[in-house]
Amino acid sequence: MTADPLESLLRMRRVAVDDARRGLADCLSAESAAAAEVTAIEAAIEQETEVATCLTAGDLEVEAFAAWLRNMRPRQAAARNSEQEAESATTAARAVLAAAQAAVRVVEEMLEQQAAALQAEAEHKAQAELDEAAQRSGPIMQM
């Protein structure tokens, strides 16, 4: 018996959903890592700012902080940019997953319609056979 093309299509669509889920998981992981990087950099900046603005901090500490901060700002900007890119990738991955799931639903509905049509055809054929058998047996006598 040959395989139903819709069944094959459904298997392919389900594989696409699995791939989309894995892609989304990867994006969520990257987004989480990027957010953690931003949080760590911002916490470091806050901590170093507190130390540098302390009343007991001398000129050397303040100058060292200023130099350190000049180096951290580009890293902070890059981390924020990475976080935004990761968020965009996650949004796109969610859309891909939604489309893949919708494609599965469409094929499942097509299979349901096909099954209903086959059932209706079988019922129609059975009724036709019953009608034919009734015609061959002749009229039923009434008493």
mmCIF file with all atom_site columns, C-alpha atoms in Angstrom:
data_model
loop_
_atom_site.group_PDB
_atom_site.id
_atom_site.type_symbol
_atom_site.label_atom_id
_atom_site.label_alt_id
_atom_site.label_comp_id
_atom_site.label_asym_id
_atom_site.label_entity_id
_atom_site.label_seq_id
_atom_site.pdbx_PDB_ins_code
_atom_site.Cartn_x
_atom_site.Cartn_y
_atom_site.Cartn_z
_atom_site.occupancy
_atom_site.B_iso_or_equiv
_atom_site.pdbx_formal_charge
_atom_site.auth_seq_id
_atom_site.auth_comp_id
_atom_site.auth_asym_id
_atom_site.auth_atom_id
_atom_site.pdbx_PDB_model_num
ATOM 1   C CA . MET A 1 1   ? 0.000   0.000  0.000  1.00 0.00 ? 1   MET A CA 1
ATOM 2   C CA . THR A 1 2   ? 1.396   3.419  -0.907 1.00 0.00 ? 2   THR A CA 1
ATOM 3   C CA . ALA A 1 3   ? 1.838   6.029  1.770  1.00 0.00 ? 3   ALA A CA 1
ATOM 4   C CA . ASP A 1 4   ? -0.683  8.855  1.886  1.00 0.00 ? 4   ASP A CA 1
ATOM 5   C CA . PRO A 1 5   ? 0.989   12.069 0.681  1.00 0.00 ? 5   PRO A CA 1
ATOM 6   C CA . LEU A 1 6   ? -0.773  14.003 3.429  1.00 0.00 ? 6   LEU A CA 1
ATOM 7   C CA . GLU A 1 7   ? 0.674   11.694 6.085  1.00 0.00 ? 7   GLU A CA 1
ATOM 8   C CA . SER A 1 8   ? 4.144   12.271 4.627  1.00 0.00 ? 8   SER A CA 1
ATOM 9   C CA . LEU A 1 9   ? 3.522   15.995 4.565  1.00 0.00 ? 9   LEU A CA 1
ATOM 10  C CA . LEU A 1 10  ? 2.354   15.900 8.182  1.00 0.00 ? 10  LEU A CA 1
ATOM 11  C CA . ARG A 1 11  ? 5.558   14.116 9.232  1.00 0.00 ? 11  ARG A CA 1
ATOM 12  C CA . MET A 1 12  ? 7.616   16.754 7.403  1.00 0.00 ? 12  MET A CA 1
ATOM 13  C CA . ARG A 1 13  ? 5.650   19.573 9.030  1.00 0.00 ? 13  ARG A CA 1
ATOM 14  C CA . ARG A 1 14  ? 6.155   18.037 12.475 1.00 0.00 ? 14  ARG A CA 1
ATOM 15  C CA . VAL A 1 15  ? 9.895   17.827 11.828 1.00 0.00 ? 15  VAL A CA 1
ATOM 16  C CA . ALA A 1 16  ? 9.787   21.530 10.925 1.00 0.00 ? 16  ALA A CA 1
ATOM 17  C CA . VAL A 1 17  ? 8.016   22.267 14.226 1.00 0.00 ? 17  VAL A CA 1
ATOM 18  C CA . ASP A 1 18  ? 10.687  20.344 16.132 1.00 0.00 ? 18  ASP A CA 1
ATOM 19  C CA . ASP A 1 19  ? 13.419  22.271 14.303 1.00 0.00 ? 19  ASP A CA 1
ATOM 20  C CA . ALA A 1 20  ? 11.661  25.558 15.047 1.00 0.00 ? 20  ALA A CA 1
ATOM 21  C CA . ARG A 1 21  ? 11.403  24.643 18.736 1.00 0.00 ? 21  ARG A CA 1
ATOM 22  C CA . ARG A 1 22  ? 15.120  23.881 18.857 1.00 0.00 ? 22  ARG A CA 1
ATOM 23  C CA . GLY A 1 23  ? 15.841  27.159 17.089 1.00 0.00 ? 23  GLY A CA 1
ATOM 24  C CA . LEU A 1 24  ? 13.695  29.049 19.587 1.00 0.00 ? 24  LEU A CA 1
ATOM 25  C CA . ALA A 1 25  ? 15.435  27.321 22.491 1.00 0.00 ? 25  ALA A CA 1
ATOM 26  C CA . ASP A 1 26  ? 18.811  28.359 21.063 1.00 0.00 ? 26  ASP A CA 1
ATOM 27  C CA . CYS A 1 27  ? 17.596  31.946 20.672 1.00 0.00 ? 27  CYS A CA 1
ATOM 28  C CA . LEU A 1 28  ? 16.246  32.031 24.213 1.00 0.00 ? 28  LEU A CA 1
ATOM 29  C CA . SER A 1 29  ? 19.560  30.744 25.508 1.00 0.00 ? 29  SER A CA 1
ATOM 30  C CA . ALA A 1 30  ? 21.500  33.376 23.550 1.00 0.00 ? 30  ALA A CA 1
ATOM 31  C CA . GLU A 1 31  ? 19.102  36.068 24.741 1.00 0.00 ? 31  GLU A CA 1
ATOM 32  C CA . SER A 1 32  ? 19.558  34.984 28.349 1.00 0.00 ? 32  SER A CA 1
ATOM 33  C CA . ALA A 1 33  ? 23.342  35.015 28.018 1.00 0.00 ? 33  ALA A CA 1
ATOM 34  C CA . ALA A 1 34  ? 23.284  38.478 26.428 1.00 0.00 ? 34  ALA A CA 1
ATOM 35  C CA . ALA A 1 35  ? 21.018  39.808 29.180 1.00 0.00 ? 35  ALA A CA 1
ATOM 36  C CA . ALA A 1 36  ? 23.318  38.344 31.828 1.00 0.00 ? 36  ALA A CA 1
ATOM 37  C CA . GLU A 1 37  ? 26.283  40.056 30.181 1.00 0.00 ? 37  GLU A CA 1
ATOM 38  C CA . VAL A 1 38  ? 24.483  43.431 30.201 1.00 0.00 ? 38  VAL A CA 1
ATOM 39  C CA . THR A 1 39  ? 23.476  42.942 33.837 1.00 0.00 ? 39  THR A CA 1
ATOM 40  C CA . ALA A 1 40  ? 27.027  42.038 34.860 1.00 0.00 ? 40  ALA A CA 1
ATOM 41  C CA . ILE A 1 41  ? 28.539  45.051 33.101 1.00 0.00 ? 41  ILE A CA 1
ATOM 42  C CA . GLU A 1 42  ? 25.966  47.419 34.562 1.00 0.00 ? 42  GLU A CA 1
ATOM 43  C CA . ALA A 1 43  ? 26.496  45.987 38.053 1.00 0.00 ? 43  ALA A CA 1
ATOM 44  C CA . ALA A 1 44  ? 30.256  46.422 37.686 1.00 0.00 ? 44  ALA A CA 1
ATOM 45  C CA . ILE A 1 45  ? 29.817  50.017 36.556 1.00 0.00 ? 45  ILE A CA 1
ATOM 46  C CA . GLU A 1 46  ? 27.515  50.732 39.473 1.00 0.00 ? 46  GLU A CA 1
ATOM 47  C CA . GLN A 1 47  ? 29.898  49.158 41.966 1.00 0.00 ? 47  GLN A CA 1
ATOM 48  C CA . GLU A 1 48  ? 32.932  50.973 40.595 1.00 0.00 ? 48  GLU A CA 1
ATOM 49  C CA . THR A 1 49  ? 30.997  54.259 40.534 1.00 0.00 ? 49  THR A CA 1
ATOM 50  C CA . GLU A 1 50  ? 30.201  53.867 44.228 1.00 0.00 ? 50  GLU A CA 1
ATOM 51  C CA . VAL A 1 51  ? 33.843  53.250 45.031 1.00 0.00 ? 51  VAL A CA 1
ATOM 52  C CA . ALA A 1 52  ? 35.018  56.222 42.959 1.00 0.00 ? 52  ALA A CA 1
ATOM 53  C CA . THR A 1 53  ? 32.446  58.604 44.422 1.00 0.00 ? 53  THR A CA 1
ATOM 54  C CA . CYS A 1 54  ? 33.183  57.617 48.000 1.00 0.00 ? 54  CYS A CA 1
ATOM 55  C CA . LEU A 1 55  ? 34.405  60.557 50.059 1.00 0.00 ? 55  LEU A CA 1
ATOM 56  C CA . THR A 1 56  ? 37.589  58.676 50.925 1.00 0.00 ? 56  THR A CA 1
ATOM 57  C CA . ALA A 1 57  ? 38.518  58.064 47.275 1.00 0.00 ? 57  ALA A CA 1
ATOM 58  C CA . GLY A 1 58  ? 41.612  59.927 46.168 1.00 0.00 ? 58  GLY A CA 1
ATOM 59  C CA . ASP A 1 59  ? 42.477  61.431 42.814 1.00 0.00 ? 59  ASP A CA 1
ATOM 60  C CA . LEU A 1 60  ? 44.244  58.250 41.698 1.00 0.00 ? 60  LEU A CA 1
ATOM 61  C CA . GLU A 1 61  ? 41.159  56.126 42.301 1.00 0.00 ? 61  GLU A CA 1
ATOM 62  C CA . VAL A 1 62  ? 38.964  58.618 40.452 1.00 0.00 ? 62  VAL A CA 1
ATOM 63  C CA . GLU A 1 63  ? 41.360  58.773 37.508 1.00 0.00 ? 63  GLU A CA 1
ATOM 64  C CA . ALA A 1 64  ? 41.604  54.983 37.420 1.00 0.00 ? 64  ALA A CA 1
ATOM 65  C CA . PHE A 1 65  ? 37.814  54.768 37.453 1.00 0.00 ? 65  PHE A CA 1
ATOM 66  C CA . ALA A 1 66  ? 37.555  57.276 34.593 1.00 0.00 ? 66  ALA A CA 1
ATOM 67  C CA . ALA A 1 67  ? 40.007  55.236 32.493 1.00 0.00 ? 67  ALA A CA 1
ATOM 68  C CA . TRP A 1 68  ? 38.227  51.999 33.370 1.00 0.00 ? 68  TRP A CA 1
ATOM 69  C CA . LEU A 1 69  ? 34.843  53.515 32.532 1.00 0.00 ? 69  LEU A CA 1
ATOM 70  C CA . ARG A 1 70  ? 36.083  54.710 29.128 1.00 0.00 ? 70  ARG A CA 1
ATOM 71  C CA . ASN A 1 71  ? 36.985  51.088 28.382 1.00 0.00 ? 71  ASN A CA 1
ATOM 72  C CA . MET A 1 72  ? 33.715  49.720 29.756 1.00 0.00 ? 72  MET A CA 1
ATOM 73  C CA . ARG A 1 73  ? 31.320  51.976 27.838 1.00 0.00 ? 73  ARG A CA 1
ATOM 74  C CA . PRO A 1 74  ? 32.056  50.376 24.425 1.00 0.00 ? 74  PRO A CA 1
ATOM 75  C CA . ARG A 1 75  ? 31.711  46.911 26.011 1.00 0.00 ? 75  ARG A CA 1
ATOM 76  C CA . GLN A 1 76  ? 28.423  47.992 27.560 1.00 0.00 ? 76  GLN A CA 1
ATOM 77  C CA . ALA A 1 77  ? 27.139  49.316 24.240 1.00 0.00 ? 77  ALA A CA 1
ATOM 78  C CA . ALA A 1 78  ? 28.215  46.126 22.450 1.00 0.00 ? 78  ALA A CA 1
ATOM 79  C CA . ALA A 1 79  ? 26.510  43.987 25.104 1.00 0.00 ? 79  ALA A CA 1
ATOM 80  C CA . ARG A 1 80  ? 23.284  45.968 24.806 1.00 0.00 ? 80  ARG A CA 1
ATOM 81  C CA . ASN A 1 81  ? 23.448  45.670 21.022 1.00 0.00 ? 81  ASN A CA 1
ATOM 82  C CA . SER A 1 82  ? 23.935  41.903 21.329 1.00 0.00 ? 82  SER A CA 1
ATOM 83  C CA . GLU A 1 83  ? 20.991  41.722 23.688 1.00 0.00 ? 83  GLU A CA 1
ATOM 84  C CA . GLN A 1 84  ? 18.761  43.602 21.243 1.00 0.00 ? 84  GLN A CA 1
ATOM 85  C CA . GLU A 1 85  ? 19.873  41.357 18.375 1.00 0.00 ? 85  GLU A CA 1
ATOM 86  C CA . ALA A 1 86  ? 19.172  38.277 20.499 1.00 0.00 ? 86  ALA A CA 1
ATOM 87  C CA . GLU A 1 87  ? 15.710  39.610 21.347 1.00 0.00 ? 87  GLU A CA 1
ATOM 88  C CA . SER A 1 88  ? 15.020  40.204 17.651 1.00 0.00 ? 88  SER A CA 1
ATOM 89  C CA . ALA A 1 89  ? 16.213  36.701 16.802 1.00 0.00 ? 89  ALA A CA 1
ATOM 90  C CA . THR A 1 90  ? 13.945  35.274 19.503 1.00 0.00 ? 90  THR A CA 1
ATOM 91  C CA . THR A 1 91  ? 10.971  37.188 18.124 1.00 0.00 ? 91  THR A CA 1
ATOM 92  C CA . ALA A 1 92  ? 11.715  35.844 14.652 1.00 0.00 ? 92  ALA A CA 1
ATOM 93  C CA . ALA A 1 93  ? 12.116  32.306 15.999 1.00 0.00 ? 93  ALA A CA 1
ATOM 94  C CA . ARG A 1 94  ? 8.742   32.563 17.749 1.00 0.00 ? 94  ARG A CA 1
ATOM 95  C CA . ALA A 1 95  ? 7.165   33.600 14.437 1.00 0.00 ? 95  ALA A CA 1
ATOM 96  C CA . VAL A 1 96  ? 8.807   30.667 12.642 1.00 0.00 ? 96  VAL A CA 1
ATOM 97  C CA . LEU A 1 97  ? 7.502   28.280 15.307 1.00 0.00 ? 97  LEU A CA 1
ATOM 98  C CA . ALA A 1 98  ? 3.990   29.732 15.072 1.00 0.00 ? 98  ALA A CA 1
ATOM 99  C CA . ALA A 1 99  ? 4.019   29.351 11.287 1.00 0.00 ? 99  ALA A CA 1
ATOM 100 C CA . ALA A 1 100 ? 5.280   25.773 11.533 1.00 0.00 ? 100 ALA A CA 1
ATOM 101 C CA . GLN A 1 101 ? 2.581   24.911 14.062 1.00 0.00 ? 101 GLN A CA 1
ATOM 102 C CA . ALA A 1 102 ? -0.067  26.489 11.842 1.00 0.00 ? 102 ALA A CA 1
ATOM 103 C CA . ALA A 1 103 ? 1.184   24.410 8.907  1.00 0.00 ? 103 ALA A CA 1
ATOM 104 C CA . VAL A 1 104 ? 0.800   21.248 10.997 1.00 0.00 ? 104 VAL A CA 1
ATOM 105 C CA . ARG A 1 105 ? -2.758  22.245 11.923 1.00 0.00 ? 105 ARG A CA 1
ATOM 106 C CA . VAL A 1 106 ? -3.631  22.818 8.265  1.00 0.00 ? 106 VAL A CA 1
ATOM 107 C CA . VAL A 1 107 ? -2.408  19.348 7.264  1.00 0.00 ? 107 VAL A CA 1
ATOM 108 C CA . GLU A 1 108 ? -4.197  17.774 10.252 1.00 0.00 ? 108 GLU A CA 1
ATOM 109 C CA . GLU A 1 109 ? -7.424  19.483 9.177  1.00 0.00 ? 109 GLU A CA 1
ATOM 110 C CA . MET A 1 110 ? -6.909  18.254 5.617  1.00 0.00 ? 110 MET A CA 1
ATOM 111 C CA . LEU A 1 111 ? -6.464  14.712 6.944  1.00 0.00 ? 111 LEU A CA 1
ATOM 112 C CA . GLU A 1 112 ? -9.633  15.049 9.028  1.00 0.00 ? 112 GLU A CA 1
ATOM 113 C CA . GLN A 1 113 ? -11.554 16.278 5.978  1.00 0.00 ? 113 GLN A CA 1
ATOM 114 C CA . GLN A 1 114 ? -10.149 13.413 3.928  1.00 0.00 ? 114 GLN A CA 1
ATOM 115 C CA . ALA A 1 115 ? -11.169 10.902 6.608  1.00 0.00 ? 115 ALA A CA 1
ATOM 116 C CA . ALA A 1 116 ? -14.663 12.394 6.802  1.00 0.00 ? 116 ALA A CA 1
ATOM 117 C CA . ALA A 1 117 ? -15.010 12.239 3.020  1.00 0.00 ? 117 ALA A CA 1
ATOM 118 C CA . LEU A 1 118 ? -13.869 8.593  2.990  1.00 0.00 ? 118 LEU A CA 1
ATOM 119 C CA . GLN A 1 119 ? -16.309 7.789  5.798  1.00 0.00 ? 119 GLN A CA 1
ATOM 120 C CA . ALA A 1 120 ? -19.164 9.485  3.965  1.00 0.00 ? 120 ALA A CA 1
ATOM 121 C CA . GLU A 1 121 ? -18.261 7.627  0.783  1.00 0.00 ? 121 GLU A CA 1
ATOM 122 C CA . ALA A 1 122 ? -18.178 4.304  2.643  1.00 0.00 ? 122 ALA A CA 1
ATOM 123 C CA . GLU A 1 123 ? -21.557 5.018  4.249  1.00 0.00 ? 123 GLU A CA 1
ATOM 124 C CA . HIS A 1 124 ? -23.016 6.015  0.879  1.00 0.00 ? 124 HIS A CA 1
ATOM 125 C CA . LYS A 1 125 ? -21.670 2.817  -0.699 1.00 0.00 ? 125 LYS A CA 1
ATOM 126 C CA . ALA A 1 126 ? -23.065 0.685  2.132  1.00 0.00 ? 126 ALA A CA 1
ATOM 127 C CA . GLN A 1 127 ? -26.454 2.341  1.802  1.00 0.00 ? 127 GLN A CA 1
ATOM 128 C CA . ALA A 1 128 ? -26.382 1.817  -1.965 1.00 0.00 ? 128 ALA A CA 1
ATOM 129 C CA . GLU A 1 129 ? -25.647 -1.887 -1.424 1.00 0.00 ? 129 GLU A CA 1
ATOM 130 C CA . LEU A 1 130 ? -28.527 -2.148 1.043  1.00 0.00 ? 130 LEU A CA 1
ATOM 131 C CA . ASP A 1 131 ? -30.862 -0.401 -1.397 1.00 0.00 ? 131 ASP A CA 1
ATOM 132 C CA . GLU A 1 132 ? -29.769 -2.704 -4.215 1.00 0.00 ? 132 GLU A CA 1
ATOM 133 C CA . ALA A 1 133 ? -30.252 -5.780 -2.066 1.00 0.00 ? 133 ALA A CA 1
ATOM 134 C CA . ALA A 1 134 ? -33.719 -4.568 -1.112 1.00 0.00 ? 134 ALA A CA 1
ATOM 135 C CA . GLN A 1 135 ? -34.645 -4.043 -4.765 1.00 0.00 ? 135 GLN A CA 1
ATOM 136 C CA . ARG A 1 136 ? -33.454 -7.523 -5.732 1.00 0.00 ? 136 ARG A CA 1
ATOM 137 C CA . SER A 1 137 ? -35.408 -9.216 -2.986 1.00 0.00 ? 137 SER A CA 1
ATOM 138 C CA . GLY A 1 138 ? -38.593 -7.701 -4.296 1.00 0.00 ? 138 GLY A CA 1
ATOM 139 C CA . PRO A 1 139 ? -41.394 -5.940 -2.527 1.00 0.00 ? 139 PRO A CA 1
ATOM 140 C CA . ILE A 1 140 ? -42.123 -6.830 1.022  1.00 0.00 ? 140 ILE A CA 1
ATOM 141 C CA . MET A 1 141 ? -45.539 -8.238 1.529  1.00 0.00 ? 141 MET A CA 1
ATOM 142 C CA . GLN A 1 142 ? -47.752 -6.340 3.833  1.00 0.00 ? 142 GLN A CA 1
ATOM 143 C CA . MET A 1 143 ? -50.224 -8.055 6.005  1.00 0.00 ? 143 MET A CA 1
#
